[in-house]
Amino acid sequence: MSFFRFRRRKDPRRNYLNRMAIGLGAGIVKARDAILNPDFGPQGAMDVLSTWMGQEIAKELLNQKVITPTSSPEEVLEKMLEEVRIAEDLSVEMVGNTAHVVVQNCLICPRKVGGYDLEGYTACPVGGLVRGAIGLVSGKTPQLSKIDLKTGEICKTDFTVS
Amino acid sequence: MSAESGNIKVLCDICNQPIEFQVSQEKIREQRDGILRVALAHGDPLHVIIVYVDRNLRVRGVEASDSFQMEGERAESVVSASEVAENLSEAMGEPCFQALYSFSEIEEREKTAFILDKTILRTICDSGVICLGKIRQKVAFLEKALGDRIDLPQIETICERYVQEGLIKRI
């Protein structure tokens, strides 16, 4: 017989996975009727769930004082990239109120990184993460005006915060 | 035609046919807001346009609906105050949007659009013509799913983008 007991203190640096799981759980419950709708599809379900995950990550960034409620959208994205490492290369170009986000060498692509056959669908969480995180910090919901996904290559997302 | 009435001709967006009808100044004067709403059912299959006419007998707007239902026998060509007319006249003063494609025609192009945008576009495509307030009603279920309030300016911004992209038109 063997017995293992693992006891670990809460480690803020490792809290992002916990936060994503919290967001995922809350999102599944809140969106349970909507995501079962066939019109939603995998990307729609991912948009909704990743919005909740983005909010939770932003809460953790605020808790750890990595960002503040006055942080700009670029700063929120930069810190999220630094802490959660969603991609090796993420650029943000602001033109007026519109941010053009380009993600290269994504580290969370279910197809390229995960190696799963997505059967022609996409399930990218970047749009939802951006919307959820920036919406929570700024108090204004960004409009995702363009999402162009080339899974595992270059994905572009435009959003506007007004 | 009496001096107190006038003939008006409009083009139906659904069948592209010119529709002519007569309105009386007296009837327009009876309207509290000075705008007479005339519902014209015509064509085969039967569809409806609602024409908004002002005191100067100018057409202020035309809305079309191809989803027309009526209880009982088919009426003559002019349907007054039908349920469809009431529903569409709720849109008075509010922007309305008309789909230029069916959703299946543009689904592939919009495959990766954010779910809110895609749901708004699908709602417009499924409705033919719909006003902003009705779109908001139909996408309200997403508020709980996204944990966020979806307000009219947000919906209008998304609709305007689709207008610019040529997928819908503002009427």
mmCIF file of C-alpha atoms in Angstrom:
data_model
loop_
_atom_site.group_PDB
_atom_site.id
_atom_site.type_symbol
_atom_site.label_atom_id
_atom_site.label_comp_id
_atom_site.label_asym_id
_atom_site.label_seq_id
_atom_site.Cartn_x
_atom_site.Cartn_y
_atom_site.Cartn_z
ATOM 1 C CA MET A 1 0.000 0.000 0.000
ATOM 2 C CA SER A 2 1.238 3.469 -0.707
ATOM 3 C CA PHE A 3 -0.007 6.862 0.354
ATOM 4 C CA PHE A 4 0.857 10.205 -1.114
ATOM 5 C CA ARG A 5 -0.238 13.524 0.146
ATOM 6 C CA PHE A 6 0.619 16.628 -1.826
ATOM 7 C CA ARG A 7 0.425 19.947 -0.099
ATOM 8 C CA ARG A 8 1.365 23.111 -1.907
ATOM 9 C CA ARG A 9 0.877 26.722 -1.011
ATOM 10 C CA LYS A 10 -0.962 28.897 -3.461
ATOM 11 C CA ASP A 11 1.623 30.253 -5.877
ATOM 12 C CA PRO A 12 0.475 33.398 -7.657
ATOM 13 C CA ARG A 13 2.915 32.758 -10.494
ATOM 14 C CA ARG A 14 1.185 29.471 -11.196
ATOM 15 C CA ASN A 15 -2.352 30.651 -10.707
ATOM 16 C CA TYR A 16 -3.274 31.244 -14.354
ATOM 17 C CA LEU A 17 -4.255 27.659 -15.076
ATOM 18 C CA ASN A 18 -6.519 27.747 -12.020
ATOM 19 C CA ARG A 19 -8.081 30.968 -13.277
ATOM 20 C CA MET A 20 -8.623 29.531 -16.749
ATOM 21 C CA ALA A 21 -10.327 26.498 -15.217
ATOM 22 C CA ILE A 22 -12.540 28.803 -13.133
ATOM 23 C CA GLY A 23 -13.466 30.800 -16.246
ATOM 24 C CA LEU A 24 -14.110 27.623 -18.207
ATOM 25 C CA GLY A 25 -16.381 26.257 -15.481
ATOM 26 C CA ALA A 26 -18.312 29.498 -15.065
ATOM 27 C CA GLY A 27 -18.606 29.906 -18.847
ATOM 28 C CA ILE A 28 -19.937 26.394 -19.377
ATOM 29 C CA VAL A 29 -22.651 26.956 -16.784
ATOM 30 C CA LYS A 30 -23.626 30.451 -17.935
ATOM 31 C CA ALA A 31 -23.583 29.544 -21.607
ATOM 32 C CA ARG A 32 -24.888 25.995 -21.304
ATOM 33 C CA ASP A 33 -28.010 26.581 -23.409
ATOM 34 C CA ALA A 34 -26.303 28.690 -26.042
ATOM 35 C CA ILE A 35 -23.332 26.455 -26.739
ATOM 36 C CA LEU A 36 -25.575 23.457 -27.309
ATOM 37 C CA ASN A 37 -27.182 25.347 -30.192
ATOM 38 C CA PRO A 38 -25.820 23.833 -33.437
ATOM 39 C CA ASP A 39 -25.634 27.338 -34.963
ATOM 40 C CA PHE A 40 -22.877 28.178 -32.503
ATOM 41 C CA GLY A 41 -20.379 25.629 -33.784
ATOM 42 C CA PRO A 42 -16.969 24.993 -32.166
ATOM 43 C CA GLN A 43 -15.650 28.531 -32.760
ATOM 44 C CA GLY A 44 -18.788 30.081 -31.251
ATOM 45 C CA ALA A 45 -18.509 27.898 -28.167
ATOM 46 C CA MET A 46 -14.817 28.766 -27.877
ATOM 47 C CA ASP A 47 -15.577 32.507 -28.262
ATOM 48 C CA VAL A 48 -17.960 32.373 -25.334
ATOM 49 C CA LEU A 49 -15.837 30.189 -23.060
ATOM 50 C CA SER A 50 -12.600 32.041 -23.791
ATOM 51 C CA THR A 51 -14.306 35.345 -22.973
ATOM 52 C CA TRP A 52 -14.884 33.996 -19.462
ATOM 53 C CA MET A 53 -11.313 32.692 -19.296
ATOM 54 C CA GLY A 54 -9.971 36.080 -20.426
ATOM 55 C CA GLN A 55 -11.903 37.812 -17.660
ATOM 56 C CA GLU A 56 -10.458 35.457 -15.065
ATOM 57 C CA ILE A 57 -6.900 35.908 -16.342
ATOM 58 C CA ALA A 58 -7.374 39.683 -16.188
ATOM 59 C CA LYS A 59 -8.594 39.372 -12.585
ATOM 60 C CA GLU A 60 -5.425 37.491 -11.729
ATOM 61 C CA LEU A 61 -3.251 40.064 -13.504
ATOM 62 C CA LEU A 62 -4.987 42.754 -11.446
ATOM 63 C CA ASN A 63 -4.641 40.727 -8.221
ATOM 64 C CA GLN A 64 -0.942 40.365 -8.807
ATOM 65 C CA LYS A 65 -0.700 44.059 -9.677
ATOM 66 C CA VAL A 66 0.875 43.174 -12.991
ATOM 67 C CA ILE A 67 -1.684 45.555 -14.518
ATOM 68 C CA THR A 68 -3.916 48.241 -13.037
ATOM 69 C CA PRO A 69 -7.463 49.321 -13.912
ATOM 70 C CA THR A 70 -5.918 52.200 -15.877
ATOM 71 C CA SER A 71 -3.709 49.942 -18.015
ATOM 72 C CA SER A 72 -4.131 50.424 -21.759
ATOM 73 C CA PRO A 73 -5.386 47.579 -23.972
ATOM 74 C CA GLU A 74 -1.836 47.143 -25.350
ATOM 75 C CA GLU A 75 -0.461 46.787 -21.832
ATOM 76 C CA VAL A 76 -3.107 44.235 -20.884
ATOM 77 C CA LEU A 77 -2.265 42.197 -23.979
ATOM 78 C CA GLU A 78 1.472 42.501 -23.391
ATOM 79 C CA LYS A 79 1.210 41.322 -19.786
ATOM 80 C CA MET A 80 -1.160 38.530 -20.709
ATOM 81 C CA LEU A 81 1.363 37.354 -23.299
ATOM 82 C CA GLU A 82 4.177 37.602 -20.794
ATOM 83 C CA GLU A 83 2.358 35.749 -18.024
ATOM 84 C CA VAL A 84 0.317 33.186 -19.936
ATOM 85 C CA ARG A 85 2.496 32.834 -23.043
ATOM 86 C CA ILE A 86 -0.289 32.388 -25.553
ATOM 87 C CA ALA A 87 2.131 33.031 -28.439
ATOM 88 C CA GLU A 88 5.788 33.578 -29.183
ATOM 89 C CA ASP A 89 5.038 36.675 -31.198
ATOM 90 C CA LEU A 90 2.056 38.949 -30.715
ATOM 91 C CA SER A 91 2.008 42.457 -32.130
ATOM 92 C CA VAL A 92 -0.523 45.202 -31.531
ATOM 93 C CA GLU A 93 -0.790 48.191 -33.831
ATOM 94 C CA MET A 94 -3.141 50.919 -32.657
ATOM 95 C CA VAL A 95 -4.794 53.053 -35.334
ATOM 96 C CA GLY A 96 -7.135 55.460 -33.567
ATOM 97 C CA ASN A 97 -9.387 53.339 -31.386
ATOM 98 C CA THR A 98 -8.720 50.200 -33.397
ATOM 99 C CA ALA A 99 -6.062 47.661 -32.459
ATOM 100 C CA HIS A 100 -4.726 45.287 -35.079
ATOM 101 C CA VAL A 101 -3.481 42.197 -33.274
ATOM 102 C CA VAL A 102 -1.273 39.768 -35.166
ATOM 103 C CA VAL A 103 -0.413 36.455 -33.540
ATOM 104 C CA GLN A 104 2.476 34.434 -34.951
ATOM 105 C CA ASN A 105 3.821 31.177 -33.621
ATOM 106 C CA CYS A 106 0.761 30.688 -31.489
ATOM 107 C CA LEU A 107 1.350 28.382 -28.525
ATOM 108 C CA ILE A 108 -2.291 27.450 -27.891
ATOM 109 C CA CYS A 109 -3.463 26.416 -31.347
ATOM 110 C CA PRO A 110 -5.336 23.108 -30.963
ATOM 111 C CA ARG A 111 -4.300 22.122 -34.492
ATOM 112 C CA LYS A 112 -0.705 23.218 -34.935
ATOM 113 C CA VAL A 113 0.484 22.890 -31.355
ATOM 114 C CA GLY A 114 -1.974 20.313 -30.072
ATOM 115 C CA GLY A 115 -1.795 18.221 -33.235
ATOM 116 C CA TYR A 116 -5.530 17.613 -33.365
ATOM 117 C CA ASP A 117 -7.441 17.283 -36.609
ATOM 118 C CA LEU A 118 -10.051 20.024 -36.265
ATOM 119 C CA GLU A 119 -12.068 18.611 -39.172
ATOM 120 C CA GLY A 120 -12.150 21.942 -40.984
ATOM 121 C CA TYR A 121 -13.352 23.883 -37.957
ATOM 122 C CA THR A 122 -11.499 26.495 -35.933
ATOM 123 C CA ALA A 123 -11.506 26.804 -32.161
ATOM 124 C CA CYS A 124 -9.293 29.807 -31.485
ATOM 125 C CA PRO A 125 -9.555 31.373 -28.030
ATOM 126 C CA VAL A 126 -7.586 34.554 -28.817
ATOM 127 C CA GLY A 127 -10.606 36.726 -29.722
ATOM 128 C CA GLY A 128 -12.482 35.733 -26.573
ATOM 129 C CA LEU A 129 -9.401 36.105 -24.336
ATOM 130 C CA VAL A 130 -8.785 39.599 -25.714
ATOM 131 C CA ARG A 131 -12.436 40.593 -25.397
ATOM 132 C CA GLY A 132 -12.793 39.183 -21.900
ATOM 133 C CA ALA A 133 -9.545 40.606 -20.511
ATOM 134 C CA ILE A 134 -9.765 44.083 -22.013
ATOM 135 C CA GLY A 135 -13.496 44.315 -21.284
ATOM 136 C CA LEU A 136 -12.930 43.510 -17.618
ATOM 137 C CA VAL A 137 -10.050 45.948 -17.164
ATOM 138 C CA SER A 138 -11.419 48.889 -19.152
ATOM 139 C CA GLY A 139 -15.076 48.373 -18.290
ATOM 140 C CA LYS A 140 -15.852 48.770 -21.996
ATOM 141 C CA THR A 141 -16.447 45.786 -24.219
ATOM 142 C CA PRO A 142 -14.170 45.772 -27.244
ATOM 143 C CA GLN A 143 -15.759 45.220 -30.649
ATOM 144 C CA LEU A 144 -13.997 42.427 -32.509
ATOM 145 C CA SER A 145 -14.344 43.776 -35.999
ATOM 146 C CA LYS A 146 -12.207 41.285 -37.885
ATOM 147 C CA ILE A 147 -10.946 37.830 -37.089
ATOM 148 C CA ASP A 148 -8.827 36.144 -39.739
ATOM 149 C CA LEU A 149 -7.524 32.785 -38.588
ATOM 150 C CA LYS A 150 -4.969 30.754 -40.467
ATOM 151 C CA THR A 151 -4.582 28.103 -37.848
ATOM 152 C CA GLY A 152 -1.037 27.801 -36.610
ATOM 153 C CA GLU A 153 0.313 30.384 -39.058
ATOM 154 C CA ILE A 154 -0.672 34.022 -38.757
ATOM 155 C CA CYS A 155 -3.922 34.947 -37.064
ATOM 156 C CA LYS A 156 -5.210 38.514 -37.171
ATOM 157 C CA THR A 157 -7.785 40.044 -34.893
ATOM 158 C CA ASP A 158 -8.945 43.660 -35.017
ATOM 159 C CA PHE A 159 -10.769 45.188 -32.117
ATOM 160 C CA THR A 160 -12.031 48.612 -31.215
ATOM 161 C CA VAL A 161 -12.425 50.061 -27.762
ATOM 162 C CA SER A 162 -14.479 53.248 -27.788
ATOM 163 C CA MET B 1 -57.902 62.166 -57.556
ATOM 164 C CA SER B 2 -59.051 64.912 -55.184
ATOM 165 C CA ALA B 3 -56.872 67.853 -54.111
ATOM 166 C CA GLU B 4 -56.788 66.291 -50.699
ATOM 167 C CA SER B 5 -55.181 63.087 -51.871
ATOM 168 C CA GLY B 6 -52.229 61.982 -53.927
ATOM 169 C CA ASN B 7 -50.884 59.034 -55.849
ATOM 170 C CA ILE B 8 -47.618 57.581 -54.677
ATOM 171 C CA LYS B 9 -45.416 55.081 -56.427
ATOM 172 C CA VAL B 10 -42.728 53.031 -54.701
ATOM 173 C CA LEU B 11 -40.537 50.109 -55.687
ATOM 174 C CA CYS B 12 -40.883 46.856 -53.758
ATOM 175 C CA ASP B 13 -37.468 45.590 -52.671
ATOM 176 C CA ILE B 14 -38.640 41.978 -52.762
ATOM 177 C CA CYS B 15 -40.272 41.660 -56.208
ATOM 178 C CA ASN B 16 -38.748 44.809 -57.746
ATOM 179 C CA GLN B 17 -42.187 45.812 -59.012
ATOM 180 C CA PRO B 18 -43.493 49.386 -58.841
ATOM 181 C CA ILE B 19 -46.457 49.650 -56.462
ATOM 182 C CA GLU B 20 -48.851 52.551 -56.785
ATOM 183 C CA PHE B 21 -51.349 53.586 -54.161
ATOM 184 C CA GLN B 22 -53.386 56.556 -53.057
ATOM 185 C CA VAL B 23 -53.296 58.372 -49.738
ATOM 186 C CA SER B 24 -55.467 61.161 -48.402
ATOM 187 C CA GLN B 25 -54.195 64.250 -46.592
ATOM 188 C CA GLU B 26 -57.048 63.810 -44.149
ATOM 189 C CA LYS B 27 -55.723 60.402 -43.167
ATOM 190 C CA ILE B 28 -52.209 61.790 -42.704
ATOM 191 C CA ARG B 29 -53.524 64.643 -40.545
ATOM 192 C CA GLU B 30 -55.104 62.068 -38.254
ATOM 193 C CA GLN B 31 -51.669 60.617 -37.443
ATOM 194 C CA ARG B 32 -50.230 61.916 -34.203
ATOM 195 C CA ASP B 33 -46.691 62.037 -35.557
ATOM 196 C CA GLY B 34 -47.718 63.222 -39.001
ATOM 197 C CA ILE B 35 -46.528 60.030 -40.661
ATOM 198 C CA LEU B 36 -48.998 57.660 -42.299
ATOM 199 C CA ARG B 37 -48.002 54.023 -42.443
ATOM 200 C CA VAL B 38 -49.515 52.162 -45.363
ATOM 201 C CA ALA B 39 -49.179 48.384 -45.514
ATOM 202 C CA LEU B 40 -49.420 47.017 -49.050
ATOM 203 C CA ALA B 41 -49.756 43.278 -49.479
ATOM 204 C CA HIS B 42 -49.143 42.089 -52.999
ATOM 205 C CA GLY B 43 -47.453 39.527 -55.231
ATOM 206 C CA ASP B 44 -47.319 35.782 -55.344
ATOM 207 C CA PRO B 45 -46.166 34.524 -52.873
ATOM 208 C CA LEU B 46 -47.853 37.230 -50.872
ATOM 209 C CA HIS B 47 -45.499 39.727 -49.241
ATOM 210 C CA VAL B 48 -45.820 43.133 -47.669
ATOM 211 C CA ILE B 49 -44.236 46.534 -47.882
ATOM 212 C CA ILE B 50 -44.866 49.276 -45.348
ATOM 213 C CA VAL B 51 -44.606 52.759 -46.769
ATOM 214 C CA TYR B 52 -44.167 55.808 -44.522
ATOM 215 C CA VAL B 53 -45.650 58.967 -45.995
ATOM 216 C CA ASP B 54 -45.391 62.477 -44.538
ATOM 217 C CA ARG B 55 -47.640 65.539 -44.761
ATOM 218 C CA ASN B 56 -46.006 66.629 -48.018
ATOM 219 C CA LEU B 57 -46.844 63.234 -49.534
ATOM 220 C CA ARG B 58 -43.162 62.400 -49.524
ATOM 221 C CA VAL B 59 -42.103 58.809 -48.929
ATOM 222 C CA ARG B 60 -40.005 58.796 -45.752
ATOM 223 C CA GLY B 61 -39.209 55.097 -45.792
ATOM 224 C CA VAL B 62 -40.156 51.712 -47.186
ATOM 225 C CA GLU B 63 -39.838 48.415 -45.374
ATOM 226 C CA ALA B 64 -40.420 45.017 -46.879
ATOM 227 C CA SER B 65 -41.271 41.700 -45.305
ATOM 228 C CA ASP B 66 -41.518 38.404 -47.152
ATOM 229 C CA SER B 67 -42.628 36.514 -44.062
ATOM 230 C CA PHE B 68 -46.283 37.419 -44.132
ATOM 231 C CA GLN B 69 -48.905 35.460 -42.246
ATOM 232 C CA MET B 70 -52.580 36.200 -42.065
ATOM 233 C CA GLU B 71 -55.481 34.492 -40.389
ATOM 234 C CA GLY B 72 -58.522 33.681 -42.527
ATOM 235 C CA GLU B 73 -59.011 34.570 -46.195
ATOM 236 C CA ARG B 74 -56.562 36.496 -48.304
ATOM 237 C CA ALA B 75 -57.470 40.182 -48.272
ATOM 238 C CA GLU B 76 -57.428 42.637 -51.136
ATOM 239 C CA SER B 77 -54.201 44.336 -52.091
ATOM 240 C CA VAL B 78 -54.250 46.889 -49.262
ATOM 241 C CA VAL B 79 -53.989 45.464 -45.733
ATOM 242 C CA SER B 80 -54.606 47.958 -43.000
ATOM 243 C CA ALA B 81 -53.085 47.569 -39.562
ATOM 244 C CA SER B 82 -52.201 43.924 -39.932
ATOM 245 C CA GLU B 83 -50.018 42.308 -37.345
ATOM 246 C CA VAL B 84 -47.092 42.572 -39.709
ATOM 247 C CA ALA B 85 -47.654 46.283 -40.109
ATOM 248 C CA GLU B 86 -47.754 46.754 -36.360
ATOM 249 C CA ASN B 87 -44.553 44.848 -35.875
ATOM 250 C CA LEU B 88 -42.720 46.750 -38.556
ATOM 251 C CA SER B 89 -44.120 50.123 -37.508
ATOM 252 C CA GLU B 90 -42.518 49.595 -34.096
ATOM 253 C CA ALA B 91 -39.349 50.380 -35.964
ATOM 254 C CA MET B 92 -40.402 53.957 -36.679
ATOM 255 C CA GLY B 93 -37.475 56.208 -35.886
ATOM 256 C CA GLU B 94 -35.184 53.237 -35.400
ATOM 257 C CA PRO B 95 -32.685 51.981 -37.961
ATOM 258 C CA CYS B 96 -33.706 48.857 -39.848
ATOM 259 C CA PHE B 97 -31.437 46.474 -41.693
ATOM 260 C CA GLN B 98 -32.114 44.243 -44.647
ATOM 261 C CA ALA B 99 -30.162 41.146 -45.603
ATOM 262 C CA LEU B 100 -28.658 41.081 -49.083
ATOM 263 C CA TYR B 101 -27.719 37.397 -48.896
ATOM 264 C CA SER B 102 -28.989 34.294 -47.207
ATOM 265 C CA PHE B 103 -26.841 33.234 -44.261
ATOM 266 C CA SER B 104 -25.790 30.027 -46.012
ATOM 267 C CA GLU B 105 -24.273 32.130 -48.830
ATOM 268 C CA ILE B 106 -22.002 34.048 -46.441
ATOM 269 C CA GLU B 107 -21.510 31.495 -43.679
ATOM 270 C CA GLU B 108 -18.106 30.334 -44.945
ATOM 271 C CA ARG B 109 -16.819 33.893 -45.214
ATOM 272 C CA GLU B 110 -17.960 34.619 -41.656
ATOM 273 C CA LYS B 111 -16.752 31.293 -40.253
ATOM 274 C CA THR B 112 -14.319 32.858 -37.817
ATOM 275 C CA ALA B 113 -16.300 36.004 -36.959
ATOM 276 C CA PHE B 114 -16.888 36.537 -33.254
ATOM 277 C CA ILE B 115 -20.056 34.818 -32.081
ATOM 278 C CA LEU B 116 -21.908 38.066 -31.282
ATOM 279 C CA ASP B 117 -21.254 39.475 -34.753
ATOM 280 C CA LYS B 118 -22.134 36.195 -36.419
ATOM 281 C CA THR B 119 -25.368 35.855 -34.434
ATOM 282 C CA ILE B 120 -26.424 39.405 -35.359
ATOM 283 C CA LEU B 121 -25.715 38.729 -39.033
ATOM 284 C CA ARG B 122 -27.599 35.423 -38.909
ATOM 285 C CA THR B 123 -30.554 37.157 -37.223
ATOM 286 C CA ILE B 124 -30.748 39.775 -39.986
ATOM 287 C CA CYS B 125 -30.391 37.144 -42.729
ATOM 288 C CA ASP B 126 -33.100 34.973 -41.174
ATOM 289 C CA SER B 127 -35.475 37.925 -40.730
ATOM 290 C CA GLY B 128 -35.127 39.620 -44.126
ATOM 291 C CA VAL B 129 -35.831 43.043 -42.627
ATOM 292 C CA ILE B 130 -35.445 43.787 -38.947
ATOM 293 C CA CYS B 131 -35.094 46.838 -36.740
ATOM 294 C CA LEU B 132 -32.368 47.411 -34.185
ATOM 295 C CA GLY B 133 -34.585 46.817 -31.151
ATOM 296 C CA LYS B 134 -35.760 43.473 -32.496
ATOM 297 C CA ILE B 135 -32.170 42.410 -33.197
ATOM 298 C CA ARG B 136 -31.341 43.218 -29.591
ATOM 299 C CA GLN B 137 -34.268 41.086 -28.387
ATOM 300 C CA LYS B 138 -33.106 38.174 -30.498
ATOM 301 C CA VAL B 139 -29.471 38.276 -29.361
ATOM 302 C CA ALA B 140 -30.292 38.988 -25.701
ATOM 303 C CA PHE B 141 -29.629 35.333 -24.815
ATOM 304 C CA LEU B 142 -25.947 36.026 -25.472
ATOM 305 C CA GLU B 143 -25.795 38.475 -22.558
ATOM 306 C CA LYS B 144 -25.872 35.636 -20.073
ATOM 307 C CA ALA B 145 -23.585 33.462 -22.170
ATOM 308 C CA LEU B 146 -20.947 36.219 -22.486
ATOM 309 C CA GLY B 147 -21.573 37.681 -19.017
ATOM 310 C CA ASP B 148 -21.926 41.105 -20.582
ATOM 311 C CA ARG B 149 -24.593 43.629 -21.489
ATOM 312 C CA ILE B 150 -25.236 43.947 -25.213
ATOM 313 C CA ASP B 151 -26.583 47.427 -25.889
ATOM 314 C CA LEU B 152 -28.081 49.043 -28.977
ATOM 315 C CA PRO B 153 -25.003 51.135 -29.931
ATOM 316 C CA GLN B 154 -22.880 47.978 -29.829
ATOM 317 C CA ILE B 155 -25.327 46.172 -32.141
ATOM 318 C CA GLU B 156 -25.577 49.194 -34.447
ATOM 319 C CA THR B 157 -21.774 49.368 -34.766
ATOM 320 C CA ILE B 158 -21.664 45.729 -35.825
ATOM 321 C CA CYS B 159 -24.542 46.241 -38.280
ATOM 322 C CA GLU B 160 -22.826 49.305 -39.780
ATOM 323 C CA ARG B 161 -19.677 47.267 -40.366
ATOM 324 C CA TYR B 162 -21.690 44.648 -42.231
ATOM 325 C CA VAL B 163 -23.362 47.459 -44.220
ATOM 326 C CA GLN B 164 -19.895 48.710 -45.214
ATOM 327 C CA GLU B 165 -18.905 45.186 -46.176
ATOM 328 C CA GLY B 166 -21.979 44.971 -48.416
ATOM 329 C CA LEU B 167 -23.632 42.030 -46.663
ATOM 330 C CA ILE B 168 -26.686 43.967 -45.440
ATOM 331 C CA LYS B 169 -28.193 47.339 -46.130
ATOM 332 C CA ARG B 170 -29.629 49.993 -43.877
ATOM 333 C CA ILE B 171 -33.183 51.051 -44.716
#
